[in-house]
Coordinates of C-alpha atoms in Angstrom, one line a residue:
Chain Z
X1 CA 149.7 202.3 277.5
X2 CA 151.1 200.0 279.3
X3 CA 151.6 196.3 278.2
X4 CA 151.5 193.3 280.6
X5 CA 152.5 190.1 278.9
X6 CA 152.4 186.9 279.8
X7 CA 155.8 185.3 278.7
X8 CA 154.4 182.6 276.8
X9 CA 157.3 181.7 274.1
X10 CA 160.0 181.8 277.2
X11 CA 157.1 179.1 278.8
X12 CA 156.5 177.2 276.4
X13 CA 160.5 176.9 275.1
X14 CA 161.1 176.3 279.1
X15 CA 159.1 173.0 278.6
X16 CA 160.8 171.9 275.5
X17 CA 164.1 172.8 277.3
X18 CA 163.3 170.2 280.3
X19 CA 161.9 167.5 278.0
X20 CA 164.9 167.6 275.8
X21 CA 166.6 167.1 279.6
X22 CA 165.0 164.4 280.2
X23 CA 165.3 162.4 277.1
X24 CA 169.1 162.9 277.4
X25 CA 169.2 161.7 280.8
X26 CA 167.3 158.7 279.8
X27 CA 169.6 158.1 277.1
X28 CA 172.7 158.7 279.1
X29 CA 174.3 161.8 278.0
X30 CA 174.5 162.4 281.7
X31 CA 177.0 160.0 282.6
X32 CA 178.9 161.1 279.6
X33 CA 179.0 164.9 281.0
X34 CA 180.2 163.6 284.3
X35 CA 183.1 160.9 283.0
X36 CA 184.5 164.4 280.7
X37 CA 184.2 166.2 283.4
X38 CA 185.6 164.9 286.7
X39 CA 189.3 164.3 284.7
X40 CA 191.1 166.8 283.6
X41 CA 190.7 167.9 280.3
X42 CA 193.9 168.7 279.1
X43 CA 192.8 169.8 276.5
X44 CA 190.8 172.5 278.2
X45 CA 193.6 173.6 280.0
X46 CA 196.4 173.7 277.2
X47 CA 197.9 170.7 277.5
X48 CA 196.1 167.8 275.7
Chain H
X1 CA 176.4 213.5 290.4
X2 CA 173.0 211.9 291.8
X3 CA 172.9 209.3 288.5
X4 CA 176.5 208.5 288.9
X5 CA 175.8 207.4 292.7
X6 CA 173.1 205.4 291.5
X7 CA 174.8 203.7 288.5
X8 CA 177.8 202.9 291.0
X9 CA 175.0 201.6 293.5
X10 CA 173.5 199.3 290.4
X11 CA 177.0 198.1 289.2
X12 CA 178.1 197.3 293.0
X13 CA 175.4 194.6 293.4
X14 CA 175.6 193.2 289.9
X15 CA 179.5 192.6 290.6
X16 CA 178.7 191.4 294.6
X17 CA 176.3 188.7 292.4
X18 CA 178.6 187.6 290.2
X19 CA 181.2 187.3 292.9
X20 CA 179.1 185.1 295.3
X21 CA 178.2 183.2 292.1
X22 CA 181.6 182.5 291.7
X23 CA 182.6 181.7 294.8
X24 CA 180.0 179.4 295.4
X25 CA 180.4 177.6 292.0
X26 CA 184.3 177.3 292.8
X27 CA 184.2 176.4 295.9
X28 CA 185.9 173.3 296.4
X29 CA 188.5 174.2 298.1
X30 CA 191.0 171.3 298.1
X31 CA 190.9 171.0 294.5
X32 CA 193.2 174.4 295.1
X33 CA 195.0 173.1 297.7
X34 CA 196.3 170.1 296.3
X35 CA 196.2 170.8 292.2
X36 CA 193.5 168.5 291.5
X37 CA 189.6 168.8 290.5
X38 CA 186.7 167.9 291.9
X39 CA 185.2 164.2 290.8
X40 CA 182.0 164.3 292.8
X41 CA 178.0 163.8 291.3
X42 CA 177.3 167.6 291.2
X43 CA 179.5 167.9 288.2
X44 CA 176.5 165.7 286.6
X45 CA 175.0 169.1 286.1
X46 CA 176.0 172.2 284.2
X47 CA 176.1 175.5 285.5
X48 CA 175.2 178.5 283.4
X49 CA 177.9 180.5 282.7
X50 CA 181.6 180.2 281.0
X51 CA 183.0 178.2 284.0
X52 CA 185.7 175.7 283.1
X53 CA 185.2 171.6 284.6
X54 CA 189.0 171.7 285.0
X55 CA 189.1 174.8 287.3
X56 CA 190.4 173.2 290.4
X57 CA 187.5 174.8 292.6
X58 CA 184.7 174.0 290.0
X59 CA 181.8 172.1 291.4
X60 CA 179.5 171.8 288.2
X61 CA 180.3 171.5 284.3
X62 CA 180.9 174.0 281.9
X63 CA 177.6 174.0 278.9
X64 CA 180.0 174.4 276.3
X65 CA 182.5 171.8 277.1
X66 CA 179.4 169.2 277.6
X67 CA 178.2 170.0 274.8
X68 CA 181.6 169.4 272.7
X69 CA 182.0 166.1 274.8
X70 CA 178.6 165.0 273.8
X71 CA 178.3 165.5 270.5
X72 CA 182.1 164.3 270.1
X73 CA 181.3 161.2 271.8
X74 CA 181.3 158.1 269.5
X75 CA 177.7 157.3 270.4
X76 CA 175.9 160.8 270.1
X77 CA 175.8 163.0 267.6
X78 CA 173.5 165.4 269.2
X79 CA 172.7 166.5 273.1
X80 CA 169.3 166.8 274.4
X81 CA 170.9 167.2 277.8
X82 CA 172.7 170.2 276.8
X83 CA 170.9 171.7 274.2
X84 CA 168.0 171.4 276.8
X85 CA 169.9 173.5 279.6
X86 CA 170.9 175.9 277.3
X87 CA 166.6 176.3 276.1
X88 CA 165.8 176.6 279.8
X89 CA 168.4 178.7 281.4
X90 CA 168.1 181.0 277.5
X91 CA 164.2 181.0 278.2
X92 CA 164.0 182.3 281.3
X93 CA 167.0 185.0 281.6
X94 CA 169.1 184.7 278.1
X95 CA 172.5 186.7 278.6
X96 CA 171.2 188.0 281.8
X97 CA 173.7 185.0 282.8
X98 CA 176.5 186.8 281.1
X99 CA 175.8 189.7 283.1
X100 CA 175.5 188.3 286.4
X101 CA 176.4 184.8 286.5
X102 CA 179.7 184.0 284.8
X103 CA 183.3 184.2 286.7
X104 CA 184.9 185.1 283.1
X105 CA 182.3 188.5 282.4
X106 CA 183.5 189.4 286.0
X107 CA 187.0 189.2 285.3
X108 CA 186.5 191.1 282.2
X109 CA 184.5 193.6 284.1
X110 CA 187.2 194.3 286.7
X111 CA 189.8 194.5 284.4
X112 CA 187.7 197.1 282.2
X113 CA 187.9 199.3 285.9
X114 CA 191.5 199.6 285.8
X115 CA 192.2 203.4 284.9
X116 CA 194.7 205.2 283.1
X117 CA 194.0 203.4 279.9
X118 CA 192.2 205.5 277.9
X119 CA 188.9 203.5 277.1
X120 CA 187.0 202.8 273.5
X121 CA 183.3 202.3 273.1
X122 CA 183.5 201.3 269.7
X123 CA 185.4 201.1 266.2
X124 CA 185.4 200.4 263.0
X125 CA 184.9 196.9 262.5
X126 CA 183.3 196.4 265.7
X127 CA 179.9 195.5 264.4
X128 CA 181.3 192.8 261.9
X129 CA 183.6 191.2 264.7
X130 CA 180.2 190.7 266.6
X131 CA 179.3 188.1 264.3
X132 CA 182.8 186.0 264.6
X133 CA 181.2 184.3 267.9
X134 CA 178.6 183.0 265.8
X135 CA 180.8 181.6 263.5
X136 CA 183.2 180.2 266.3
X137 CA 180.1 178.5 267.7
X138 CA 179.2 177.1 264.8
X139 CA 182.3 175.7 263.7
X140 CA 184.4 174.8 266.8
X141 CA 181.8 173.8 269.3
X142 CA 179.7 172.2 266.6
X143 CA 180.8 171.1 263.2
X144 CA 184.6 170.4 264.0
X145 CA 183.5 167.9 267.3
X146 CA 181.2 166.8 265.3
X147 CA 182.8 165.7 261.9
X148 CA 186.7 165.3 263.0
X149 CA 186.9 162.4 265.1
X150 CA 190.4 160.2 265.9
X151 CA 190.8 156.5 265.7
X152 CA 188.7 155.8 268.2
X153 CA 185.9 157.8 266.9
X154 CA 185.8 160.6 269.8
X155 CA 185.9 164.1 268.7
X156 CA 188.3 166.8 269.9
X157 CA 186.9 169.9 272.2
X158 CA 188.4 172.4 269.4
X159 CA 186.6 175.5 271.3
X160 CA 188.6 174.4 274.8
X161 CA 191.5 173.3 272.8
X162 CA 192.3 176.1 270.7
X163 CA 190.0 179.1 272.1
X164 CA 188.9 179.0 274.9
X165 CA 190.9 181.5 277.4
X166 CA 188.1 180.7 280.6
X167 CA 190.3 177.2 280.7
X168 CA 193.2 178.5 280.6
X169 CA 192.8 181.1 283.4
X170 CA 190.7 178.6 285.6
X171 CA 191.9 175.8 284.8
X172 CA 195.6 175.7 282.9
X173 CA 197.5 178.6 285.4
X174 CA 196.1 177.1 288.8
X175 CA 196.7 173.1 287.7
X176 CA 200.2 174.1 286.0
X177 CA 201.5 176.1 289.0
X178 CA 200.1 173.0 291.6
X179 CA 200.9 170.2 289.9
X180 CA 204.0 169.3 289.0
X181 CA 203.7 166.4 286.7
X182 CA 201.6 168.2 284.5
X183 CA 204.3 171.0 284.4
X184 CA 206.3 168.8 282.9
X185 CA 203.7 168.4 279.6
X186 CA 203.1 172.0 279.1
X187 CA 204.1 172.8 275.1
X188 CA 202.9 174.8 272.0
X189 CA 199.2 174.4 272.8
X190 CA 199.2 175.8 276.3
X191 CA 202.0 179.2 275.3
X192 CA 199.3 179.5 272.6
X193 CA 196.3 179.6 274.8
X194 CA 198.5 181.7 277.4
X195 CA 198.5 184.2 274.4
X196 CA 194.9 184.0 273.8
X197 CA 194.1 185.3 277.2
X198 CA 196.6 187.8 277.5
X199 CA 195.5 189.5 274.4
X200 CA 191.8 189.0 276.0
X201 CA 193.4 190.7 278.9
X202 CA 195.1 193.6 277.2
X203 CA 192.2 194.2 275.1
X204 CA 190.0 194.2 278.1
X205 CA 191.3 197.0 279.6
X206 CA 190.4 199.0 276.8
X207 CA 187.2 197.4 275.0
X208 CA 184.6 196.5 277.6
X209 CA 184.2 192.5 277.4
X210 CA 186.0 192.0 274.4
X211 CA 185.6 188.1 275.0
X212 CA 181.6 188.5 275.3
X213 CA 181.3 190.4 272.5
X214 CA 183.5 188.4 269.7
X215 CA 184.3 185.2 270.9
X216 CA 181.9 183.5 273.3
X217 CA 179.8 181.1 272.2
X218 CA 177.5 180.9 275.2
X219 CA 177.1 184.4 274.6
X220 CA 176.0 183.8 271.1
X221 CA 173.3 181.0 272.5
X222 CA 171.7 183.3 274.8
X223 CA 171.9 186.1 272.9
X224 CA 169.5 184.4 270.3
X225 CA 167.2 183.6 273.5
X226 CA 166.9 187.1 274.4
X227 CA 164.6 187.3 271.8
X228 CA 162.0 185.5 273.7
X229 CA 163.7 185.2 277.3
X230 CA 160.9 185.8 280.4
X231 CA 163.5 188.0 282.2
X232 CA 164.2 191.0 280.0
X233 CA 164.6 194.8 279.4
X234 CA 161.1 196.4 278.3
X235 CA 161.7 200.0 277.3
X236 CA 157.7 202.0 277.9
X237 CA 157.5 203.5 274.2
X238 CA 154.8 206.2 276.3
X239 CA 157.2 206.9 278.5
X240 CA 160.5 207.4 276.4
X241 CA 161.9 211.0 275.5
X242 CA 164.3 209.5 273.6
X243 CA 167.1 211.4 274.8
X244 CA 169.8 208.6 273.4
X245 CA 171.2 208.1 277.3
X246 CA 170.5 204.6 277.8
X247 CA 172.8 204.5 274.5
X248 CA 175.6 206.4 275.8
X249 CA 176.0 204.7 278.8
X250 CA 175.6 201.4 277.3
X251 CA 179.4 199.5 277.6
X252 CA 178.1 196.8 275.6
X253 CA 177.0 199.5 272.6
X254 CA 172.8 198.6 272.1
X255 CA 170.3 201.4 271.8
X256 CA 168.4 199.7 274.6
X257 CA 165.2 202.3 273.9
X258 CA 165.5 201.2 270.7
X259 CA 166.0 197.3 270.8
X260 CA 165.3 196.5 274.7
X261 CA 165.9 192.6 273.3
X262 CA 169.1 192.9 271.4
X263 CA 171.4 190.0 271.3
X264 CA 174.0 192.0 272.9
X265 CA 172.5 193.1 275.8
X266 CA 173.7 191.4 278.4
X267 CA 170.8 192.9 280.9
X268 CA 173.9 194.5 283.4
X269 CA 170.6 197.3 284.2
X270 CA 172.6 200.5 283.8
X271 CA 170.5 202.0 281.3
X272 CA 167.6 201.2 284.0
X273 CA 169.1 204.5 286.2
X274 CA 170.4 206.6 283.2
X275 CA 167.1 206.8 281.9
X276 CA 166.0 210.0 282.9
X277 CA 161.9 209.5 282.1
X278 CA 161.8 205.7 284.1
X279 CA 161.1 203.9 280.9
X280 CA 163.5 201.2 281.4
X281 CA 162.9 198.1 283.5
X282 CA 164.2 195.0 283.8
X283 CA 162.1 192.0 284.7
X284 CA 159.6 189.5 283.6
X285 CA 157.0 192.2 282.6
X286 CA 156.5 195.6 281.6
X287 CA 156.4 197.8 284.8

């Protein structure tokens, strides 16, 4: 028999995935991903 | 002969994907050209494989270096932002990224096709190893960032400092070789990371992903999402014969027939044409 399934965990866990998004963005994690991220982490690449 | 044409057909559009993914992730061109990165808004946003923010040609950021920069920071101790990518991107495909999406599984993949090393499926100790990458998520992208922070209260990327080999390759070699004055700074750390890779490298030409399999902790993420992700493997219990194929040809060594949602899988759809009675699919429902 053949079972069609709605993916409601992967749904649901989508959700929580974009409000927890947005509450970091409101609390500014953002801007912290971006200042790491447009220097070069020397430390990424061996050095730092 | 027919199932070897098909399985080449399958793997030849999995590795055109994750080469246009690549390309078009990396595509800042004069970041290569003049040994420097990108610094515009799109690195705001992560992308959803191992792709290193120091990788001259890197337009987004890498998920596991935000999240060691965020919770290292002196004024978070956790990310929403990241965790929250990770809970989408692992909810809707889990390591289906690590099969198609990141630049470091490709260059794993292509080094695994260079012949006349003779090639091992698996080995004593190989199921034990697969739980190291939990452990190295855990404590170097977590609890070390976390707890260990310097004067000034920020906390050290010990994953991307000590581990990581995807920095290295994208990041250390290209910036090294363009830009001289950070030649000059090159030490212990970065011989030490050189060595990381080039055992990744060696071992990759016999083990298939060794880096997936043991080390990566984005791997380990998704592979707990794979659990519940929308896009998966379903395996039609009526129509299985259980012949073991789908096992045998399996690189990444799950019983797919068996455990269609194993944290391994990394959803690369070969067992899809081995399967000899059409039982395996890969989508968002059961065919």
């Amino acid at each position: 028999m053949k079972k069609k399934e709605f993916p409601i965990k992967a749904l649901v866990t989508s959700l929580i995935g974009v409000a927890f998004m947005a509450f970091g963005i409101y609390r500014g994690e953002m801007a912290t991903v971006l200042a790491k991220a447009i220097r070069i982490c020397l430390e990424c690449i061996g050095i730092g | 002969m027919v199932k070897d044409k098909n399985r080449t057909k399958k793997e030849s559009l999995r590795h055109t994907v994750q080469g246009l993914w690549t390309v078009a992730t990396n595509s800042f061109v004069t970041g290569f050209l003049k040994g420097k990165i990108y610094t515009g808004p799109l690195k705001n946003l992560c992308v959803p494989g191992m792709n290193c923010y120091s990788c001259p040609g890197a337009l987004g950021s890498c998920p596991i270096g935000a999240l060691q920069s965020v919770i290292g920071d002196r004024n978070y101790s956790f990310t929403f932002y990241v965790v929250g990518f990770l809970m989408l991107v692992g909810a809707i495909c889990g390591r289906f990224v690590c099969g198609w999406l990141c630049p470091f599984g490709l260059f794993q993949d292509l080094l695994h096709k260079i012949p006349f090393f003779k090639k091992t499926g698996t080995f004593k100790g190989d199921r034990i190893l697969r739980k190291l990458k939990y452990i190295i998520l855990a404590v170097f992208v977590v609890i070390l960032p976390m707890c260990v922070a310097d004067a000034v209260g920020i906390g050290d990327p010990w994953f991307c400092k000590y581990i990581c080999p995807v920095g290295t390759l994208e990041g250390g070699i290209p910036l090294v070789l363009l830009n001289e004055g950070l030649r000059q700074t090159v030490g212990f750390l970065y011989t030490w990371k050189i060595a990381i890779l080039l055992i990744l490298i060696l071992l990759s030409l016999i083990i298939y992903r060794p880096f997936c399999k043991y080390l990566c902790p984005l791997g380990a993420i998704y592979g707990a999402f794979n659990k519940l992700s929308a896009v998966s493997l379903h395996c039609d219990k009526s129509k299985c014969v259980s012949c073991g194929n789908c096992n045998k040809v399996c690189k990444m060594g799950v019983y797919p027939a068996e455990e269609p949602r194993s944290a391994e899988c990394i959803k690369c759809g070969l067992c899809i044409k081995e399967c000899p009675a059409d039982a395996l699919n890969l989508g968002v429902k059961n065919k």
